[in-house]
Amino acid sequence: MALIQSDLDSVVVSWPESKQNEWFTFVLARLKNAQESKIRLSSLEQRYLVQFLSKWSLASAEKVELLNYLNDYKPRTRLGMDQLPNGSEWYQSKLNYFGGSVEKPLNWMQLLTIKLGESDEVKAIALDYQNIKTSLTEQFLALRCKPQDGVDWQYHYVHLVNTATNCSFEMTKVERQYWLTLMLLDVGMHYQGWTTQLAEQYLRSRIDGDDEIIEAILQHVSLYPASVFVFWGSL
């Protein structure tokens, strides 16, 4: 996950060739060690890395070895955290943090289902889905709020919870329905183990978007578990 969210194309590619080869070897070793601990990449993470390496101009033995390994790699079958060791507990901690409430995932599902049932069915807004290195949550807040300093590199050292809490903004009906939809999708993927097909079907029933938009939303929800719950207090 961290590899995808890192700015690989502007950092690693600029290194000397010897250092790039050290990086290939390091990544390969980490992937092999992770498999021994029953930690596997998702199909999304595998596909991203293969595409990235395939575009890399350097043609070294170290790069070819890593690329071959990834091409033969068997990713975990679902995109969510539920298939990772202690994934359910890890996800619960993220829900507690971003949601500001100690609720079990099933309780969240019930709350979200009720909220969605109370709302008129509306379609989603269009956000900048292309940049998966910045979460949809952070992108939305950046347009409306003064960012609060944080310590998490994954969110570019922006404290999402404090930023949302200390910012006053009103959501439109469309935006409200959008974030509720993503919250339910988040729990479905990371706790209930929704398959990619089931997640896509759910999104298509609620989101007015083409295949590219649907896939991008799944990528964001997969890469930034529970972060959408910072908006719960605004709904």
Coordinates of N, CA and C in Angstrom, one line a residue:
M1 N 0.8 -1.2 0.0 CA 0.0 0.0 0.0 C 0.9 1.3 0.0
A2 N 1.9 1.3 0.9 CA 2.7 2.5 1.0 C 3.4 2.7 -0.4
L3 N 3.8 1.7 -1.1 CA 4.4 1.9 -2.4 C 3.6 2.7 -3.4
I4 N 2.3 2.3 -3.4 CA 1.4 3.0 -4.3 C 1.2 4.5 -3.9
Q5 N 1.1 4.7 -2.6 CA 0.8 6.1 -2.2 C 2.1 7.0 -2.2
S6 N 3.2 6.4 -2.4 CA 4.5 7.1 -2.4 C 4.7 7.7 -3.8
D7 N 5.4 8.8 -3.9 CA 5.7 9.5 -5.2 C 6.9 8.8 -5.9
L8 N 6.7 7.6 -6.3 CA 7.8 6.8 -6.8 C 8.4 7.4 -8.1
D9 N 7.5 7.9 -9.0 CA 7.9 8.3 -10.3 C 8.9 9.5 -10.2
S10 N 8.7 10.3 -9.2 CA 9.6 11.5 -9.1 C 10.7 11.4 -8.1
V11 N 10.7 10.3 -7.3 CA 11.8 10.1 -6.3 C 12.7 9.0 -6.7
V12 N 12.2 7.7 -6.7 CA 13.1 6.6 -7.0 C 13.7 6.7 -8.4
V13 N 12.9 7.1 -9.4 CA 13.4 7.1 -10.8 C 14.6 8.1 -10.9
S14 N 14.6 9.1 -10.0 CA 15.7 10.1 -10.1 C 17.0 9.6 -9.5
W15 N 17.0 8.5 -8.8 CA 18.2 8.0 -8.1 C 19.2 7.5 -9.2
P16 N 20.5 7.4 -8.7 CA 21.5 6.7 -9.6 C 21.1 5.3 -9.8
E17 N 21.5 4.7 -10.9 CA 21.1 3.3 -11.3 C 21.4 2.3 -10.2
S18 N 22.6 2.4 -9.6 CA 23.0 1.5 -8.5 C 22.0 1.5 -7.4
K19 N 21.5 2.7 -7.0 CA 20.6 2.9 -5.9 C 19.2 2.3 -6.3
Q20 N 18.8 2.5 -7.6 CA 17.5 2.0 -8.1 C 17.6 0.5 -8.0
N21 N 18.7 -0.1 -8.3 CA 18.8 -1.6 -8.3 C 18.7 -2.1 -6.8
E22 N 19.3 -1.3 -5.9 CA 19.2 -1.7 -4.5 C 17.7 -1.6 -4.0
W23 N 17.0 -0.6 -4.6 CA 15.6 -0.5 -4.2 C 14.8 -1.7 -4.8
F24 N 15.0 -2.1 -6.0 CA 14.4 -3.3 -6.6 C 14.6 -4.5 -5.7
T25 N 15.8 -4.7 -5.3 CA 16.2 -5.9 -4.4 C 15.5 -5.8 -3.1
F26 N 15.5 -4.6 -2.5 CA 14.8 -4.4 -1.2 C 13.3 -4.7 -1.3
V27 N 12.6 -4.2 -2.3 CA 11.2 -4.4 -2.4 C 10.9 -5.9 -2.6
L28 N 11.7 -6.6 -3.4 CA 11.5 -8.0 -3.6 C 11.6 -8.8 -2.3
A29 N 12.7 -8.4 -1.5 CA 12.9 -9.1 -0.2 C 11.7 -8.9 0.7
R30 N 11.2 -7.6 0.7 CA 10.1 -7.3 1.6 C 8.8 -8.0 1.2
L31 N 8.6 -8.2 -0.1 CA 7.4 -8.9 -0.5 C 7.5 -10.4 -0.2
K32 N 8.7 -10.9 -0.3 CA 8.8 -12.3 0.1 C 8.7 -12.6 1.6
N33 N 9.2 -11.7 2.4 CA 9.1 -11.8 3.8 C 7.6 -11.6 4.2
A34 N 6.9 -10.7 3.5 CA 5.5 -10.4 3.9 C 4.7 -11.7 3.6
Q35 N 5.0 -12.4 2.5 CA 4.2 -13.6 2.2 C 4.4 -14.7 3.3
E36 N 5.6 -14.7 3.8 CA 5.9 -15.7 4.9 C 5.0 -15.4 6.1
S37 N 4.7 -14.1 6.3 CA 3.8 -13.7 7.4 C 2.4 -13.6 7.0
K38 N 2.0 -14.2 5.8 CA 0.7 -14.2 5.3 C 0.1 -12.9 5.0
I39 N 1.0 -12.0 4.6 CA 0.6 -10.6 4.2 C 0.8 -10.5 2.7
R40 N -0.3 -10.3 2.0 CA -0.2 -10.3 0.5 C -0.7 -9.0 0.0
L41 N -0.2 -8.5 -1.2 CA -0.8 -7.4 -1.8 C -2.2 -7.7 -2.3
S42 N -3.0 -6.6 -2.5 CA -4.3 -6.8 -3.2 C -4.0 -6.8 -4.7
S43 N -5.0 -7.2 -5.4 CA -4.9 -7.2 -6.9 C -4.6 -5.8 -7.4
L44 N -5.2 -4.8 -6.7 CA -5.0 -3.4 -7.1 C -3.6 -3.0 -6.9
E45 N -3.0 -3.3 -5.8 CA -1.6 -3.0 -5.5 C -0.6 -3.7 -6.5
Q46 N -0.9 -5.0 -6.7 CA -0.1 -5.7 -7.7 C -0.1 -5.1 -9.0
R47 N -1.3 -4.8 -9.5 CA -1.5 -4.2 -10.9 C -0.8 -2.9 -11.0
Y48 N -0.9 -2.1 -10.0 CA -0.2 -0.8 -10.0 C 1.3 -0.9 -10.1
L49 N 1.9 -1.8 -9.3 CA 3.3 -1.9 -9.3 C 3.8 -2.5 -10.6
V50 N 3.1 -3.5 -11.2 CA 3.4 -4.0 -12.5 C 3.4 -3.0 -13.6
Q51 N 2.4 -2.2 -13.6 CA 2.3 -1.1 -14.6 C 3.4 -0.1 -14.4
F52 N 3.7 0.3 -13.2 CA 4.8 1.2 -12.9 C 6.1 0.7 -13.3
L53 N 6.4 -0.5 -13.0 CA 7.7 -1.1 -13.4 C 7.8 -1.3 -14.9
S54 N 6.7 -1.6 -15.5 CA 6.7 -1.9 -17.0 C 7.1 -0.6 -17.7
K55 N 6.7 0.6 -17.2 CA 7.0 1.8 -17.8 C 8.4 2.4 -17.5
W56 N 9.1 1.7 -16.5 CA 10.4 2.2 -16.1 C 11.4 1.9 -17.2
S57 N 12.2 2.9 -17.6 CA 13.1 2.7 -18.7 C 14.3 1.8 -18.4
L58 N 14.7 1.8 -17.1 CA 15.9 1.0 -16.7 C 15.6 -0.5 -16.9
A59 N 16.5 -1.2 -17.6 CA 16.4 -2.6 -17.9 C 17.5 -3.4 -17.2
S60 N 17.4 -3.4 -15.9 CA 18.5 -4.2 -15.1 C 17.9 -5.5 -14.8
A61 N 18.9 -6.4 -14.4 CA 18.5 -7.8 -13.9 C 17.6 -7.7 -12.7
E62 N 17.9 -6.7 -11.8 CA 17.2 -6.6 -10.5 C 15.7 -6.2 -10.8
K63 N 15.6 -5.3 -11.8 CA 14.2 -4.9 -12.1 C 13.4 -6.0 -12.7
V64 N 14.0 -6.7 -13.7 CA 13.4 -7.8 -14.4 C 13.0 -8.9 -13.3
E65 N 13.8 -9.2 -12.4 CA 13.5 -10.2 -11.4 C 12.3 -9.8 -10.6
L66 N 12.2 -8.5 -10.1 CA 11.1 -8.0 -9.4 C 9.8 -8.1 -10.2
L67 N 9.9 -7.6 -11.5 CA 8.8 -7.6 -12.4 C 8.2 -9.0 -12.6
N68 N 9.1 -10.0 -12.9 CA 8.7 -11.3 -13.1 C 8.0 -11.9 -11.8
Y69 N 8.6 -11.6 -10.7 CA 8.0 -12.0 -9.4 C 6.6 -11.5 -9.3
L70 N 6.4 -10.2 -9.6 CA 5.0 -9.6 -9.5 C 4.1 -10.2 -10.5
N71 N 4.6 -10.5 -11.7 CA 3.7 -11.0 -12.7 C 3.2 -12.4 -12.4
D72 N 4.0 -13.2 -11.6 CA 3.6 -14.5 -11.2 C 2.9 -14.5 -9.8
Y73 N 2.8 -13.3 -9.2 CA 2.4 -13.2 -7.8 C 0.8 -13.5 -7.7
K74 N 0.5 -14.1 -6.6 CA -1.0 -14.4 -6.4 C -1.4 -13.4 -5.2
P75 N -2.2 -12.4 -5.6 CA -2.6 -11.4 -4.6 C -3.8 -12.0 -3.8
R76 N -4.1 -11.3 -2.7 CA -5.2 -11.7 -1.9 C -6.5 -11.5 -2.7
T77 N -7.5 -12.2 -2.5 CA -8.7 -12.2 -3.4 C -9.6 -11.0 -3.2
R78 N -9.4 -10.3 -2.1 CA -10.3 -9.1 -1.9 C -9.5 -7.8 -1.6
L79 N -10.1 -6.7 -1.8 CA -9.4 -5.4 -1.7 C -9.3 -4.9 -0.2
G80 N -10.1 -5.4 0.7 CA -10.2 -4.9 2.0 C -9.2 -5.4 3.0
M81 N -9.2 -4.9 4.2 CA -8.3 -5.2 5.2 C -8.6 -6.5 5.9
D82 N -9.8 -7.1 5.7 CA -10.2 -8.3 6.4 C -9.3 -9.5 6.2
Q83 N -8.6 -9.5 5.0 CA -7.7 -10.6 4.7 C -6.3 -10.5 5.3
L84 N -6.0 -9.4 5.9 CA -4.7 -9.2 6.5 C -4.7 -9.7 7.9
P85 N -3.5 -10.2 8.4 CA -3.4 -10.6 9.8 C -3.8 -9.4 10.7
N86 N -4.7 -9.7 11.6 CA -5.3 -8.7 12.6 C -5.9 -7.5 11.8
G87 N -6.4 -7.8 10.6 CA -7.0 -6.8 9.8 C -8.3 -6.2 10.4
S88 N -9.1 -7.0 11.0 CA -10.3 -6.6 11.5 C -10.1 -5.6 12.7
E89 N -9.1 -6.0 13.6 CA -8.8 -5.1 14.7 C -8.2 -3.8 14.2
W90 N -7.3 -3.9 13.2 CA -6.7 -2.7 12.7 C -7.8 -1.8 12.1
Y91 N -8.7 -2.4 11.4 CA -9.8 -1.6 10.8 C -10.6 -0.9 11.9
Q92 N -10.9 -1.7 13.0 CA -11.7 -1.1 14.1 C -11.0 0.1 14.7
S93 N -9.7 0.1 14.8 CA -9.0 1.2 15.4 C -9.1 2.4 14.5
K94 N -9.1 2.2 13.1 CA -9.2 3.3 12.2 C -10.6 3.9 12.2
L95 N -11.6 3.0 12.4 CA -13.0 3.5 12.5 C -13.1 4.4 13.7
N96 N -12.6 3.9 14.9 CA -12.7 4.7 16.1 C -12.0 6.0 15.9
Y97 N -10.9 6.1 15.3 CA -10.1 7.3 15.1 C -10.9 8.3 14.2
F98 N -11.1 7.9 13.0 CA -11.7 8.8 12.0 C -13.2 9.1 12.3
G99 N -13.9 8.1 12.8 CA -15.3 8.3 13.1 C -15.6 9.0 14.4
G100 N -14.6 9.0 15.3 CA -14.8 9.7 16.6 C -15.8 9.0 17.5
S101 N -16.0 7.8 17.3 CA -16.9 7.0 18.1 C -16.5 5.5 18.1
V102 N -16.7 4.9 19.3 CA -16.3 3.5 19.4 C -17.5 2.7 19.1
E103 N -17.7 2.4 17.8 CA -18.9 1.6 17.3 C -18.3 0.4 16.5
K104 N -18.9 -0.7 16.7 CA -18.5 -1.9 15.9 C -18.9 -1.7 14.5
P105 N -18.2 -2.3 13.5 CA -18.5 -2.1 12.1 C -20.0 -2.5 11.8
L106 N -20.5 -3.5 12.4 CA -21.9 -3.9 12.1 C -22.9 -2.8 12.6
N107 N -22.5 -2.1 13.7 CA -23.3 -1.0 14.1 C -23.3 0.2 13.1
W108 N -22.1 0.4 12.6 CA -21.9 1.4 11.6 C -22.8 1.1 10.4
M109 N -22.8 -0.2 10.0 CA -23.6 -0.6 8.8 C -25.1 -0.2 9.1
Q110 N -25.5 -0.5 10.2 CA -26.9 -0.2 10.6 C -27.2 1.3 10.6
L111 N -26.3 2.1 11.2 CA -26.5 3.5 11.2 C -26.5 4.1 9.8
L112 N -25.6 3.6 9.0 CA -25.5 4.1 7.6 C -26.7 3.7 6.7
T113 N -27.1 2.5 6.9 CA -28.3 2.0 6.2 C -29.5 2.9 6.5
I114 N -29.7 3.2 7.8 CA -30.8 4.1 8.2 C -30.7 5.5 7.6
K115 N -29.5 6.0 7.7 CA -29.2 7.4 7.1 C -29.5 7.4 5.6
L116 N -29.0 6.4 4.9 CA -29.2 6.3 3.5 C -30.7 6.2 3.1
G117 N -31.4 5.4 4.0 CA -32.8 5.2 3.7 C -33.6 6.5 4.0
E118 N -33.1 7.4 4.8 CA -33.8 8.6 5.1 C -33.6 9.7 4.0
S119 N -32.6 9.5 3.2 CA -32.3 10.4 2.1 C -32.9 10.1 0.8
D120 N -33.2 11.1 0.0 CA -33.7 10.9 -1.3 C -32.5 10.3 -2.1
E121 N -32.8 9.5 -3.1 CA -31.7 8.9 -3.9 C -31.2 9.9 -4.9
V122 N -29.9 10.3 -4.7 CA -29.3 11.3 -5.5 C -28.0 10.7 -6.0
K123 N -27.4 11.2 -7.0 CA -26.2 10.7 -7.6 C -24.9 11.5 -7.0
A124 N -23.8 10.9 -7.2 CA -22.5 11.4 -6.6 C -22.0 12.6 -7.4
I125 N -21.2 13.3 -6.6 CA -20.5 14.4 -7.2 C -19.2 13.9 -7.9
A126 N -18.6 14.7 -8.7 CA -17.4 14.4 -9.4 C -16.2 15.0 -8.7
L127 N -15.3 14.2 -8.1 CA -14.1 14.7 -7.5 C -12.9 14.3 -8.4
D128 N -11.7 14.7 -8.0 CA -10.5 14.4 -8.7 C -10.1 13.0 -8.4
Y129 N -10.7 12.0 -9.1 CA -10.5 10.6 -8.9 C -9.1 10.1 -9.4
Q130 N -8.5 10.9 -10.2 CA -7.3 10.4 -10.9 C -6.1 10.2 -9.9
N131 N -6.0 11.1 -9.0 CA -4.8 11.1 -8.1 C -5.0 10.2 -6.9
I132 N -4.6 9.0 -6.9 CA -4.8 8.1 -5.8 C -3.7 8.3 -4.7
K133 N -2.8 9.2 -5.0 CA -1.8 9.5 -4.0 C -2.3 10.5 -2.9
T134 N -3.5 11.0 -3.2 CA -4.2 11.9 -2.2 C -5.6 11.4 -2.0
S135 N -6.0 11.1 -0.8 CA -7.3 10.5 -0.6 C -8.4 11.5 -1.0
L136 N -9.5 10.9 -1.3 CA -10.7 11.8 -1.6 C -11.1 12.7 -0.5
T137 N -10.9 12.2 0.8 CA -11.2 13.0 1.9 C -10.4 14.2 2.0
E138 N -9.1 14.0 1.8 CA -8.1 15.1 1.9 C -8.4 16.1 0.7
Q139 N -8.7 15.6 -0.4 CA -9.0 16.5 -1.6 C -10.3 17.4 -1.3
F140 N -11.3 16.8 -0.7 CA -12.5 17.5 -0.4 C -12.3 18.6 0.6
L141 N -11.5 18.2 1.7 CA -11.2 19.2 2.8 C -10.4 20.3 2.3
A142 N -9.4 20.0 1.4 CA -8.5 21.0 0.9 C -9.2 22.2 0.2
L143 N -10.4 21.9 -0.4 CA -11.1 23.0 -1.1 C -12.0 23.8 -0.2
R144 N -12.1 23.4 1.1 CA -13.0 24.1 2.0 C -12.4 24.5 3.3
C145 N -11.3 23.9 3.7 CA -10.8 24.1 5.1 C -9.3 24.4 5.1
K146 N -8.9 25.1 6.2 CA -7.5 25.3 6.5 C -6.9 24.1 7.1
P147 N -5.9 23.5 6.4 CA -5.4 22.2 6.9 C -4.7 22.3 8.3
Q148 N -5.0 21.4 9.1 CA -4.4 21.3 10.5 C -3.2 20.4 10.4
D149 N -2.1 20.7 11.0 CA -0.9 19.9 10.9 C -1.1 18.6 11.6
G150 N -0.5 17.5 11.0 CA -0.5 16.2 11.5 C 0.8 15.5 11.4
V151 N 0.9 14.2 11.7 CA 2.1 13.5 11.6 C 2.1 12.3 10.6
D152 N 1.0 12.1 10.0 CA 0.8 11.0 9.1 C 1.2 11.3 7.7
W153 N 2.3 10.7 7.2 CA 2.8 11.0 5.8 C 1.8 10.6 4.8
Q154 N 0.9 9.6 5.1 CA 0.0 9.1 4.1 C -1.0 10.2 3.7
Y155 N -1.3 11.1 4.7 CA -2.2 12.2 4.4 C -1.4 13.5 4.3
H156 N -0.2 13.4 3.8 CA 0.7 14.6 3.6 C 0.8 15.5 4.8
Y157 N 0.8 14.8 6.0 CA 1.0 15.5 7.3 C -0.1 16.5 7.6
V158 N -1.3 16.2 7.1 CA -2.5 16.9 7.4 C -3.3 16.1 8.4
H159 N -3.7 16.7 9.5 CA -4.5 16.0 10.5 C -6.0 16.1 10.0
L160 N -6.5 15.0 9.4 CA -7.8 15.1 8.8 C -8.9 15.3 9.8
V161 N -8.8 14.6 11.0 CA -9.9 14.8 12.0 C -9.9 16.2 12.5
N162 N -8.8 16.8 12.9 CA -8.8 18.1 13.4 C -9.2 19.1 12.3
T163 N -8.8 18.9 11.0 CA -9.2 19.8 9.9 C -10.7 19.8 9.8
A164 N -11.3 18.6 9.7 CA -12.7 18.5 9.6 C -13.5 19.1 10.8
T165 N -13.0 18.9 12.0 CA -13.6 19.3 13.2 C -13.6 20.8 13.3
N166 N -12.5 21.4 12.9 CA -12.3 22.9 13.1 C -12.7 23.7 11.9
C167 N -13.5 23.0 11.0 CA -13.9 23.7 9.8 C -15.4 23.7 9.7
S168 N -16.0 24.9 9.3 CA -17.4 25.0 9.2 C -17.8 25.0 7.7
F169 N -18.5 24.0 7.3 CA -19.0 23.9 5.9 C -20.3 23.1 5.9
E170 N -21.1 23.4 4.9 CA -22.4 22.7 4.8 C -22.3 21.8 3.5
M171 N -22.8 20.6 3.6 CA -22.8 19.7 2.5 C -24.1 19.8 1.7
T172 N -24.0 19.7 0.4 CA -25.3 19.6 -0.4 C -25.9 18.2 -0.2
K173 N -27.1 18.1 -0.6 CA -27.7 16.8 -0.5 C -26.9 15.7 -1.3
V174 N -26.4 16.1 -2.5 CA -25.6 15.2 -3.3 C -24.4 14.8 -2.6
E175 N -23.7 15.7 -2.0 CA -22.4 15.4 -1.3 C -22.7 14.5 0.0
R176 N -23.8 14.8 0.7 CA -24.1 14.0 1.8 C -24.4 12.6 1.4
Q177 N -25.1 12.4 0.4 CA -25.4 11.0 -0.1 C -24.2 10.3 -0.6
Y178 N -23.3 11.1 -1.2 CA -22.0 10.6 -1.7 C -21.2 10.0 -0.6
W179 N -21.0 10.8 0.5 CA -20.1 10.3 1.6 C -20.7 9.2 2.4
L180 N -22.0 9.2 2.5 CA -22.7 8.1 3.2 C -22.5 6.8 2.4
T181 N -22.6 6.9 1.1 CA -22.4 5.8 0.2 C -21.0 5.2 0.3
L182 N -20.0 6.1 0.4 CA -18.6 5.6 0.5 C -18.4 5.0 1.9
M183 N -19.0 5.6 2.9 CA -18.8 5.0 4.2 C -19.3 3.6 4.3
L184 N -20.5 3.3 3.7 CA -21.1 2.0 3.7 C -20.2 1.0 2.9
L185 N -19.7 1.5 1.8 CA -18.8 0.8 0.9 C -17.5 0.4 1.7
D186 N -17.0 1.4 2.5 CA -15.8 1.2 3.3 C -16.0 0.0 4.2
V187 N -17.0 0.0 5.0 CA -17.3 -1.1 5.9 C -17.5 -2.4 5.2
G188 N -18.2 -2.3 4.1 CA -18.4 -3.6 3.3 C -17.1 -4.2 2.8
M189 N -16.2 -3.3 2.3 CA -15.0 -3.9 1.8 C -14.0 -4.3 2.9
H190 N -13.9 -3.5 3.9 CA -12.8 -3.7 4.9 C -13.2 -4.6 6.0
Y191 N -14.5 -4.8 6.3 CA -14.9 -5.6 7.4 C -15.7 -6.8 7.0
Q192 N -16.7 -6.6 6.0 CA -17.5 -7.7 5.6 C -16.9 -8.5 4.5
G193 N -15.8 -8.0 3.9 CA -15.1 -8.8 2.9 C -15.8 -8.8 1.6
W194 N -16.4 -7.7 1.2 CA -17.0 -7.6 -0.1 C -16.0 -7.9 -1.2
T195 N -16.4 -8.7 -2.2 CA -15.6 -8.9 -3.3 C -15.6 -7.7 -4.2
T196 N -14.6 -7.6 -5.1 CA -14.6 -6.4 -6.0 C -15.9 -6.3 -6.8
Q197 N -16.4 -7.5 -7.3 CA -17.6 -7.5 -8.0 C -18.8 -7.0 -7.2
L198 N -18.9 -7.4 -6.0 CA -20.0 -6.9 -5.1 C -19.9 -5.4 -4.9
A199 N -18.7 -5.0 -4.6 CA -18.4 -3.5 -4.4 C -18.8 -2.7 -5.6
E200 N -18.4 -3.2 -6.8 CA -18.8 -2.5 -8.0 C -20.3 -2.4 -8.2
Q201 N -21.0 -3.5 -7.9 CA -22.4 -3.6 -8.1 C -23.1 -2.5 -7.2
Y202 N -22.6 -2.5 -5.9 CA -23.2 -1.5 -5.0 C -23.0 -0.1 -5.5
L203 N -21.7 0.2 -5.9 CA -21.5 1.6 -6.4 C -22.3 1.9 -7.6
R204 N -22.5 1.0 -8.5 CA -23.2 1.3 -9.7 C -24.7 1.6 -9.4
S205 N -25.2 1.0 -8.3 CA -26.6 1.3 -7.9 C -26.7 2.7 -7.3
R206 N -25.6 3.3 -7.0 CA -25.7 4.6 -6.3 C -24.9 5.7 -6.9
I207 N -24.0 5.4 -7.7 CA -23.1 6.4 -8.3 C -23.3 6.5 -9.8
D208 N -23.5 7.8 -10.2 CA -23.6 8.0 -11.7 C -22.2 8.2 -12.3
G209 N -21.6 7.2 -12.7 CA -20.3 7.3 -13.2 C -19.9 6.2 -14.1
D210 N -18.9 6.4 -15.0 CA -18.4 5.3 -15.9 C -17.5 4.4 -15.2
D211 N -17.0 3.4 -15.9 CA -16.1 2.4 -15.3 C -14.9 3.0 -14.7
E212 N -14.3 4.0 -15.3 CA -13.1 4.7 -14.7 C -13.4 5.3 -13.3
I213 N -14.5 5.9 -13.2 CA -14.9 6.5 -11.9 C -15.2 5.5 -10.9
I214 N -15.9 4.4 -11.2 CA -16.2 3.3 -10.3 C -14.9 2.7 -9.8
E215 N -14.0 2.4 -10.7 CA -12.7 1.8 -10.3 C -11.9 2.7 -9.4
A216 N -11.9 4.0 -9.7 CA -11.1 5.0 -9.0 C -11.6 5.1 -7.5
I217 N -12.9 5.1 -7.4 CA -13.5 5.1 -6.0 C -13.1 3.9 -5.2
L218 N -13.2 2.7 -5.9 CA -12.7 1.5 -5.2 C -11.3 1.6 -4.8
Q219 N -10.4 2.2 -5.6 CA -9.0 2.3 -5.3 C -8.9 3.2 -4.0
H220 N -9.5 4.3 -4.0 CA -9.4 5.2 -2.9 C -9.9 4.6 -1.6
V221 N -11.0 3.9 -1.6 CA -11.6 3.3 -0.4 C -10.7 2.2 0.0
S222 N -10.1 1.5 -0.9 CA -9.1 0.4 -0.6 C -7.9 0.9 0.1
L223 N -7.3 2.0 -0.4 CA -6.0 2.5 0.0 C -6.1 3.4 1.3
Y224 N -7.3 4.0 1.6 CA -7.4 4.9 2.7 C -8.6 4.4 3.6
P225 N -8.4 3.3 4.3 CA -9.5 2.7 5.1 C -10.0 3.7 6.1
A226 N -11.4 3.8 6.2 CA -12.1 4.5 7.2 C -11.9 6.0 7.2
S227 N -11.1 6.6 6.3 CA -10.8 8.0 6.3 C -12.1 8.8 6.0
V228 N -13.0 8.2 5.2 CA -14.2 8.9 4.9 C -15.1 9.2 6.1
F229 N -14.8 8.5 7.2 CA -15.7 8.7 8.4 C -15.4 10.0 9.1
V230 N -14.4 10.8 8.7 CA -14.2 12.1 9.3 C -15.4 13.0 9.0
F231 N -16.2 12.7 8.0 CA -17.4 13.5 7.7 C -18.7 13.1 8.4
W232 N -18.6 12.0 9.2 CA -19.8 11.6 9.9 C -20.4 12.7 10.8
G233 N -19.6 13.4 11.5 CA -20.2 14.5 12.3 C -20.8 15.6 11.5
S234 N -20.5 15.7 10.2 CA -21.1 16.7 9.3 C -22.4 16.3 8.6
L235 N -22.8 15.0 8.9 CA -23.9 14.4 8.1 C -25.1 14.4 9.0

